[in-house]
């Protein structure tokens, strides 16, 4: 039976966590230590640059790069952010568009604004742009893997704390931070918006060397989030198990698929959602996406199972259509069974240890793996909790108030139920949420940017 990990931190887990973190910091102190004063240098002169957009318009801006957001740098290759200030500000103190390029839960370096994504668009619209570098499962210093969970979210939180603590002396309004990311980056900004200022992270932030204070954001822009990892295997098979005959699964894989699919309704019930409701939400969301696409001049192929005239979606046919566009993952899609043989997924890597060994993180995969321990340790359970926004939505009064979530109708990297459950839980909290499935889009981000920035302009008026 798969646990949703919705439990409070008891004394035993506290000791495990704090001991693990302390050992982590002590070990890394021998690898790389740098004392950084977490204060914006008001005398610092940035570099003057010009970005040429796709329409040949030029955006002049000032670049301030390599701004360290922690006082104890454990990995200098990633733990910094770049700040870009357009000369043509949309207002005297505009919102800050904070971007992470995290993908696959890997380490991500801070980049310069690009004309073909949201950073360039934000800069051209007069927002201050902040691109945050962060550690991931593949970041190492002298053989020590320093970016395993939950370090990626700690780095993003530390960057936000830096902006808040220096708000009065640096460009941009830290009370209006827009956090944007895609895929694993979409998951991380969702977690950032859900877990703002939560006590679970307090000691971790202190040991990371973050500034004291707030880490809440004003808006979340999440594309194709790979999130709710402990329940994603079940959701994936529940959505795609009807394609098993054409997926080329082995007999054992087909068995695992059926077992995982059968477990998912029980999890949905814990979120107050029935199987029938989820099926209807999926159908409604796909139909709404198809309506929008048709209005924009796209042709909806009959083989998708979407009948615009009758407002009907054949979900089985639509799922087979997705499977025909690109190969599906094999079960378990996220928490692989061959981790002990170093054949884990990116998700197994993010929950691995500092020696570089991957780890299982669900009760199901631990019980069904061929070798190794069959029990899931409390340290893994705690890491999993810290990385899932579903565990924090509604648990804090600092929940982000504005959410923009997009997921492609052809995305096979996760599943519709995972993103729809997050939308459902956010709606129950009464937040402002702009959610849609994007017709014909695969696993991607930063599309239809004019639509995104129109929405951002509107929420500026309502705060």
XYZ file of C-alpha atoms in Angstrom:
463
model
C 0.000 0.000 0.000
C 1.460 3.329 -1.060
C 1.727 6.023 1.599
C 0.903 9.655 0.773
C 3.521 10.784 3.296
C 1.105 13.196 5.000
C 2.504 12.916 8.481
C 4.010 15.348 10.950
C 7.705 15.359 11.813
C 8.212 13.382 15.003
C 11.270 13.419 17.204
C 12.887 10.383 15.565
C 12.624 11.829 12.074
C 13.944 15.155 13.371
C 17.069 13.500 14.724
C 17.618 11.560 11.496
C 17.148 14.658 9.395
C 19.302 16.968 11.462
C 22.091 14.411 11.782
C 22.063 13.772 8.039
C 22.178 17.456 7.228
C 24.927 18.154 9.752
C 27.077 15.375 8.327
C 26.357 16.702 4.862
C 27.528 20.198 5.737
C 30.624 19.019 7.610
C 31.681 16.800 4.714
C 31.239 19.517 2.156
C 33.087 22.029 4.279
C 36.222 20.042 3.527
C 35.473 20.289 -0.184
C 34.581 23.908 -0.720
C 33.826 26.731 1.663
C 33.430 30.354 0.802
C 32.185 33.105 3.109
C 29.768 35.370 1.274
C 28.056 38.402 2.728
C 24.402 38.251 1.692
C 24.052 41.922 0.871
C 23.366 43.510 -2.503
C 26.267 45.757 -3.523
C 24.625 49.079 -4.327
C 27.908 50.346 -5.783
C 28.276 47.463 -8.180
C 28.219 48.525 -11.822
C 26.558 46.048 -14.090
C 27.448 45.298 -17.695
C 25.451 47.063 -20.397
C 24.008 44.643 -22.960
C 21.465 44.390 -25.759
C 19.152 41.476 -26.528
C 17.802 41.208 -30.083
C 14.328 39.702 -30.058
C 12.803 37.550 -32.791
C 11.022 40.554 -34.310
C 14.397 42.382 -34.424
C 13.394 44.705 -31.597
C 16.304 45.448 -29.293
C 16.102 45.376 -25.515
C 18.815 47.257 -23.659
C 19.522 46.068 -20.146
C 22.068 45.954 -17.332
C 23.455 42.579 -16.262
C 24.532 41.762 -12.700
C 25.896 38.241 -12.688
C 27.324 35.729 -10.230
C 25.260 36.999 -7.293
C 25.674 34.412 -4.546
C 22.545 33.743 -2.518
C 24.042 31.618 0.278
C 26.790 32.451 2.756
C 28.162 28.906 2.639
C 28.782 27.920 -0.976
C 28.872 24.156 -1.354
C 29.055 24.178 -5.168
C 30.289 27.376 -6.806
C 29.373 26.082 -10.275
C 25.671 26.457 -9.538
C 24.849 28.355 -6.344
C 24.438 31.834 -7.731
C 21.915 33.873 -9.679
C 22.035 36.485 -12.412
C 19.986 39.682 -12.286
C 18.986 41.536 -15.462
C 17.405 44.985 -15.352
C 15.847 46.394 -18.539
C 16.409 50.085 -19.202
C 12.753 50.448 -20.106
C 11.102 49.336 -16.849
C 7.354 48.748 -16.985
C 7.058 50.722 -13.740
C 9.385 52.252 -11.186
C 9.669 49.042 -9.176
C 8.410 46.186 -11.372
C 7.819 42.510 -10.530
C 10.765 40.109 -10.641
C 10.543 37.260 -13.143
C 12.516 34.424 -11.537
C 13.469 31.607 -13.891
C 14.920 28.156 -13.228
C 16.193 26.011 -16.096
C 16.195 22.830 -14.021
C 15.418 19.746 -16.133
C 15.416 16.117 -15.046
C 16.167 17.297 -11.504
C 19.722 17.916 -12.698
C 21.952 20.817 -11.725
C 21.220 24.025 -13.594
C 23.468 26.997 -14.264
C 22.152 30.524 -14.371
C 21.908 31.704 -17.973
C 21.544 35.054 -19.693
C 18.126 36.081 -21.071
C 17.203 34.358 -24.323
C 15.075 35.888 -27.051
C 13.118 32.679 -27.640
C 11.894 31.999 -24.119
C 10.166 33.663 -21.187
C 13.293 35.434 -19.920
C 13.681 37.489 -23.073
C 9.955 38.137 -23.232
C 9.906 39.283 -19.588
C 12.865 41.572 -20.172
C 11.184 43.110 -23.223
C 8.023 43.650 -21.144
C 9.977 45.630 -18.550
C 10.257 43.039 -15.769
C 13.424 42.574 -13.752
C 14.676 39.083 -14.651
C 16.394 36.780 -12.171
C 17.835 33.500 -13.468
C 18.722 31.125 -10.633
C 21.358 28.416 -10.782
C 20.848 25.446 -8.471
C 22.274 22.079 -7.609
C 20.816 18.773 -8.787
C 21.469 15.066 -8.619
C 24.513 15.301 -10.920
C 26.353 18.162 -9.197
C 29.560 17.042 -7.513
C 32.549 18.541 -5.735
C 35.559 16.262 -5.303
C 33.456 13.150 -5.713
C 30.724 14.239 -3.301
C 27.230 14.450 -4.805
C 26.061 17.632 -3.140
C 22.750 18.192 -4.907
C 20.581 15.237 -3.928
C 17.121 15.951 -2.470
C 16.144 18.339 -1.049
C 19.032 20.624 -2.089
C 17.470 21.921 -5.331
C 14.480 23.441 -3.542
C 16.726 24.811 -0.800
C 18.743 26.692 -3.421
C 15.626 28.227 -4.960
C 14.299 29.193 -1.555
C 17.670 30.741 -0.683
C 17.576 32.847 -3.861
C 14.089 34.087 -2.992
C 15.203 34.894 0.562
C 18.098 36.916 -0.825
C 15.696 38.968 -2.957
C 13.406 39.601 0.007
C 16.217 40.526 2.384
C 17.664 43.020 -0.103
C 14.359 44.294 -1.451
C 14.825 47.896 -0.349
C 18.207 48.333 -2.060
C 18.071 46.288 -5.263
C 16.031 46.508 -8.485
C 12.617 44.893 -8.642
C 9.801 44.273 -6.190
C 10.435 41.162 -4.098
C 6.807 41.201 -2.979
C 5.951 40.343 -6.603
C 8.246 37.485 -7.555
C 7.037 35.346 -10.467
C 8.678 31.896 -10.272
C 8.778 30.060 -13.610
C 10.011 26.622 -14.675
C 9.276 23.604 -16.870
C 9.327 19.853 -16.216
C 11.344 19.299 -13.012
C 11.682 23.089 -12.930
C 7.893 23.309 -13.067
C 7.734 20.940 -10.110
C 10.263 22.987 -8.150
C 8.489 26.321 -8.648
C 5.222 24.610 -7.694
C 6.913 23.428 -4.496
C 8.302 26.916 -3.973
C 4.800 28.371 -4.194
C 3.221 25.699 -1.992
C 5.780 25.473 0.832
C 6.633 29.142 1.354
C 8.050 29.929 4.794
C 7.174 26.443 6.064
C 8.880 25.340 9.269
C 9.902 21.996 7.745
C 12.699 23.786 5.905
C 13.892 26.159 8.645
C 16.919 24.266 9.936
C 17.836 23.146 6.421
C 17.834 26.741 5.216
C 19.985 27.781 8.167
C 22.525 25.045 7.479
C 22.515 25.927 3.778
C 23.617 29.457 4.642
C 20.511 31.224 3.375
C 19.510 34.690 4.480
C 16.964 34.906 7.264
C 13.435 35.827 6.336
C 10.791 34.993 3.781
C 10.833 32.679 0.754
C 7.293 33.272 -0.522
C 6.537 34.174 -4.131
C 3.709 36.158 -5.714
C 3.004 33.940 -8.728
C 3.931 30.479 -10.014
C 4.293 29.666 -13.713
C 4.563 25.896 -14.060
C 4.837 24.041 -17.367
C 4.609 20.220 -17.509
C 5.536 19.686 -13.842
C 7.095 16.316 -12.998
C 5.762 16.296 -9.468
C 3.988 14.254 -6.774
C 6.619 11.622 -7.433
C 5.547 9.096 -4.810
C 2.180 8.731 -6.564
C 3.229 9.219 -10.185
C 3.839 5.536 -10.971
C 0.273 4.696 -10.008
C -1.187 7.627 -11.937
C 0.831 6.806 -15.045
C -0.372 3.208 -15.212
C -3.950 4.193 -14.359
C -3.938 6.493 -17.393
C -1.963 4.340 -19.827
C -2.625 0.700 -18.818
C -5.139 0.260 -21.661
C -2.199 0.530 -24.083
C -0.253 -2.330 -22.495
C -0.772 -4.664 -25.435
C 0.894 -2.184 -27.780
C 3.565 -0.965 -25.324
C 5.646 -4.081 -25.748
C 5.638 -4.872 -22.028
C 7.036 -8.069 -20.648
C 4.759 -10.319 -18.601
C 6.237 -8.952 -15.382
C 5.890 -5.343 -16.528
C 2.252 -5.933 -17.463
C 1.668 -7.357 -13.990
C 3.320 -4.338 -12.357
C 1.209 -2.039 -14.513
C -2.030 -3.671 -13.422
C -0.986 -3.580 -9.766
C -0.048 0.099 -9.868
C -3.188 1.113 -11.781
C -5.379 -0.679 -9.241
C -3.751 1.250 -6.377
C -4.331 4.733 -7.764
C -8.075 5.162 -6.981
C -7.344 4.736 -3.265
C -4.843 7.590 -3.431
C -7.309 9.787 -5.303
C -9.853 9.159 -2.563
C -7.396 10.617 -0.031
C -7.512 13.807 -2.101
C -11.316 13.715 -2.154
C -11.554 12.659 -5.808
C -13.314 9.604 -7.251
C -12.261 7.652 -10.318
C -15.355 8.854 -12.157
C -14.595 12.488 -11.334
C -11.043 12.183 -12.591
C -12.174 10.574 -15.830
C -14.643 13.416 -16.349
C -12.036 16.098 -15.561
C -9.653 14.563 -18.072
C -12.344 14.463 -20.722
C -13.481 18.031 -20.029
C -9.927 19.405 -20.064
C -9.098 17.684 -23.354
C -12.337 18.909 -24.926
C -11.688 22.479 -23.774
C -8.202 22.252 -25.268
C -9.595 20.990 -28.561
C -12.207 23.784 -28.664
C -9.488 26.411 -28.237
C -7.314 24.782 -30.877
C -10.173 24.677 -33.360
C -10.970 28.354 -32.767
C -7.318 29.093 -33.555
C -7.623 27.286 -36.876
C -6.223 23.882 -36.011
C -7.766 20.671 -37.338
C -8.660 18.080 -34.704
C -7.797 14.642 -36.189
C -10.492 11.976 -35.911
C -7.945 9.445 -34.693
C -7.592 11.420 -31.447
C -11.031 10.245 -30.343
C -12.171 13.836 -29.881
C -15.529 14.574 -31.508
C -15.951 18.352 -31.531
C -19.458 18.233 -33.017
C -20.824 15.980 -30.271
C -18.527 17.276 -27.491
C -17.361 13.742 -26.771
C -13.907 12.381 -25.949
C -13.160 8.679 -26.265
C -10.489 8.544 -23.563
C -9.272 5.067 -24.485
C -8.737 6.168 -28.096
C -7.091 9.413 -26.995
C -4.648 7.586 -24.730
C -3.767 5.233 -27.593
C -3.231 8.304 -29.771
C -0.695 9.677 -27.252
C 1.064 6.302 -27.200
C 1.253 6.376 -30.991
C 2.976 9.758 -31.058
C 5.926 8.844 -28.831
C 7.001 5.811 -26.776
C 5.541 5.501 -23.307
C 7.587 4.802 -20.215
C 7.639 1.267 -18.865
C 6.374 0.460 -15.355
C 7.294 1.655 -12.850
C 7.715 4.849 -14.859
C 9.523 6.833 -12.151
C 10.728 4.611 -9.304
C 12.606 1.916 -11.206
C 13.187 -1.615 -9.894
C 16.825 -1.965 -10.954
C 18.223 0.808 -8.810
C 20.597 -1.553 -7.024
C 22.110 -2.292 -10.448
C 22.568 1.407 -11.206
C 19.691 1.497 -13.678
C 17.585 4.094 -11.946
C 15.617 7.039 -13.335
C 16.422 10.691 -12.746
C 13.929 10.517 -9.868
C 15.872 7.642 -8.302
C 18.984 9.761 -8.606
C 17.518 12.821 -6.901
C 16.666 10.682 -3.858
C 20.086 9.003 -3.874
C 22.971 9.651 -1.502
C 26.141 11.739 -1.472
C 28.183 8.785 -2.754
C 26.229 8.848 -6.013
C 24.118 5.754 -5.352
C 20.494 5.946 -6.496
C 17.588 5.062 -4.231
C 14.056 3.744 -4.429
C 11.537 6.045 -2.787
C 8.142 4.274 -2.904
C 6.888 1.358 -0.852
C 5.772 -0.421 -4.047
C 9.153 -0.383 -5.761
C 10.966 -1.312 -2.569
C 8.688 -4.321 -2.160
C 9.008 -5.420 -5.796
C 12.703 -4.852 -6.486
C 14.724 -7.966 -7.210
C 17.593 -7.316 -4.796
C 18.392 -5.225 -1.760
C 16.352 -3.983 1.187
C 12.561 -4.211 1.104
C 11.986 -1.406 3.613
C 11.783 2.300 2.903
C 13.844 4.297 5.369
C 12.542 7.305 7.280
C 15.248 9.485 5.734
C 13.932 8.726 2.222
C 10.342 9.299 3.320
C 11.327 12.681 4.713
C 13.129 13.712 1.530
C 10.101 12.669 -0.520
C 7.829 14.757 1.679
C 10.051 17.826 1.299
C 9.971 17.546 -2.509
C 6.196 17.270 -3.044
C 4.033 20.430 -3.232
C 0.911 18.332 -2.598
C 2.110 17.866 0.985
C 2.139 21.630 1.575
C -0.836 23.037 -0.332
C -3.195 24.159 2.396
C -0.710 23.637 5.232
C 0.556 27.224 5.279
C -1.036 30.660 5.186
C 1.746 31.693 2.775
C 0.486 29.617 -0.154
C 1.169 31.475 -3.403
C -2.005 33.267 -4.543
C -1.529 33.212 -8.334
C -0.893 30.063 -10.401
C -0.437 29.559 -14.139
C -0.199 25.856 -15.048
C 0.106 24.338 -18.509
C 0.367 20.688 -19.567
C 0.486 19.316 -23.129
C -2.221 16.961 -24.366
C 0.520 14.786 -25.896
C 2.804 14.867 -22.857
C 3.744 11.298 -21.921
C 6.458 12.219 -19.411
C 3.919 12.316 -16.588
C 0.128 11.962 -16.565
C -3.025 14.067 -16.620
C -4.204 12.990 -13.144
C -1.069 14.289 -11.437
C -1.475 17.822 -12.739
C -5.280 17.747 -12.383
C -5.018 16.716 -8.726
C -2.705 19.644 -8.071
C -5.169 21.992 -9.781
C -7.992 20.505 -7.686
C -6.139 20.951 -4.409
C -5.202 24.547 -5.266
C -8.801 25.352 -6.201
C -9.963 24.102 -2.805
C -7.683 26.727 -1.242
C -9.350 29.484 -3.259
C -6.237 30.670 -5.080
C -6.274 32.406 -8.452
C -5.436 29.624 -10.911
C -5.165 29.717 -14.696
C -4.954 26.090 -15.801
C -5.187 24.524 -19.244
C -4.103 21.551 -21.287
C -2.330 22.757 -24.431
C -3.560 20.982 -27.548
C -0.909 19.055 -29.492
C 1.904 20.032 -27.124
C 4.377 17.415 -25.892
C 6.599 17.753 -22.807
C 7.612 21.362 -23.192
C 7.528 24.859 -21.716
C 7.512 28.572 -22.429
C 4.927 28.360 -25.204
C 2.163 30.901 -25.952
C 4.113 33.549 -24.068
C 1.792 36.365 -25.092
C -0.996 34.487 -23.272
C 1.167 34.127 -20.173
C 2.182 37.770 -20.047
C -1.370 38.954 -20.665
C -2.314 37.006 -17.540
C 0.587 38.501 -15.592
C -0.539 42.002 -16.567
C -4.012 41.239 -15.239
C -2.869 39.933 -11.861
C -0.749 43.061 -11.380
C -4.033 44.918 -11.030
C -5.551 42.547 -8.464
C -2.387 41.835 -6.427
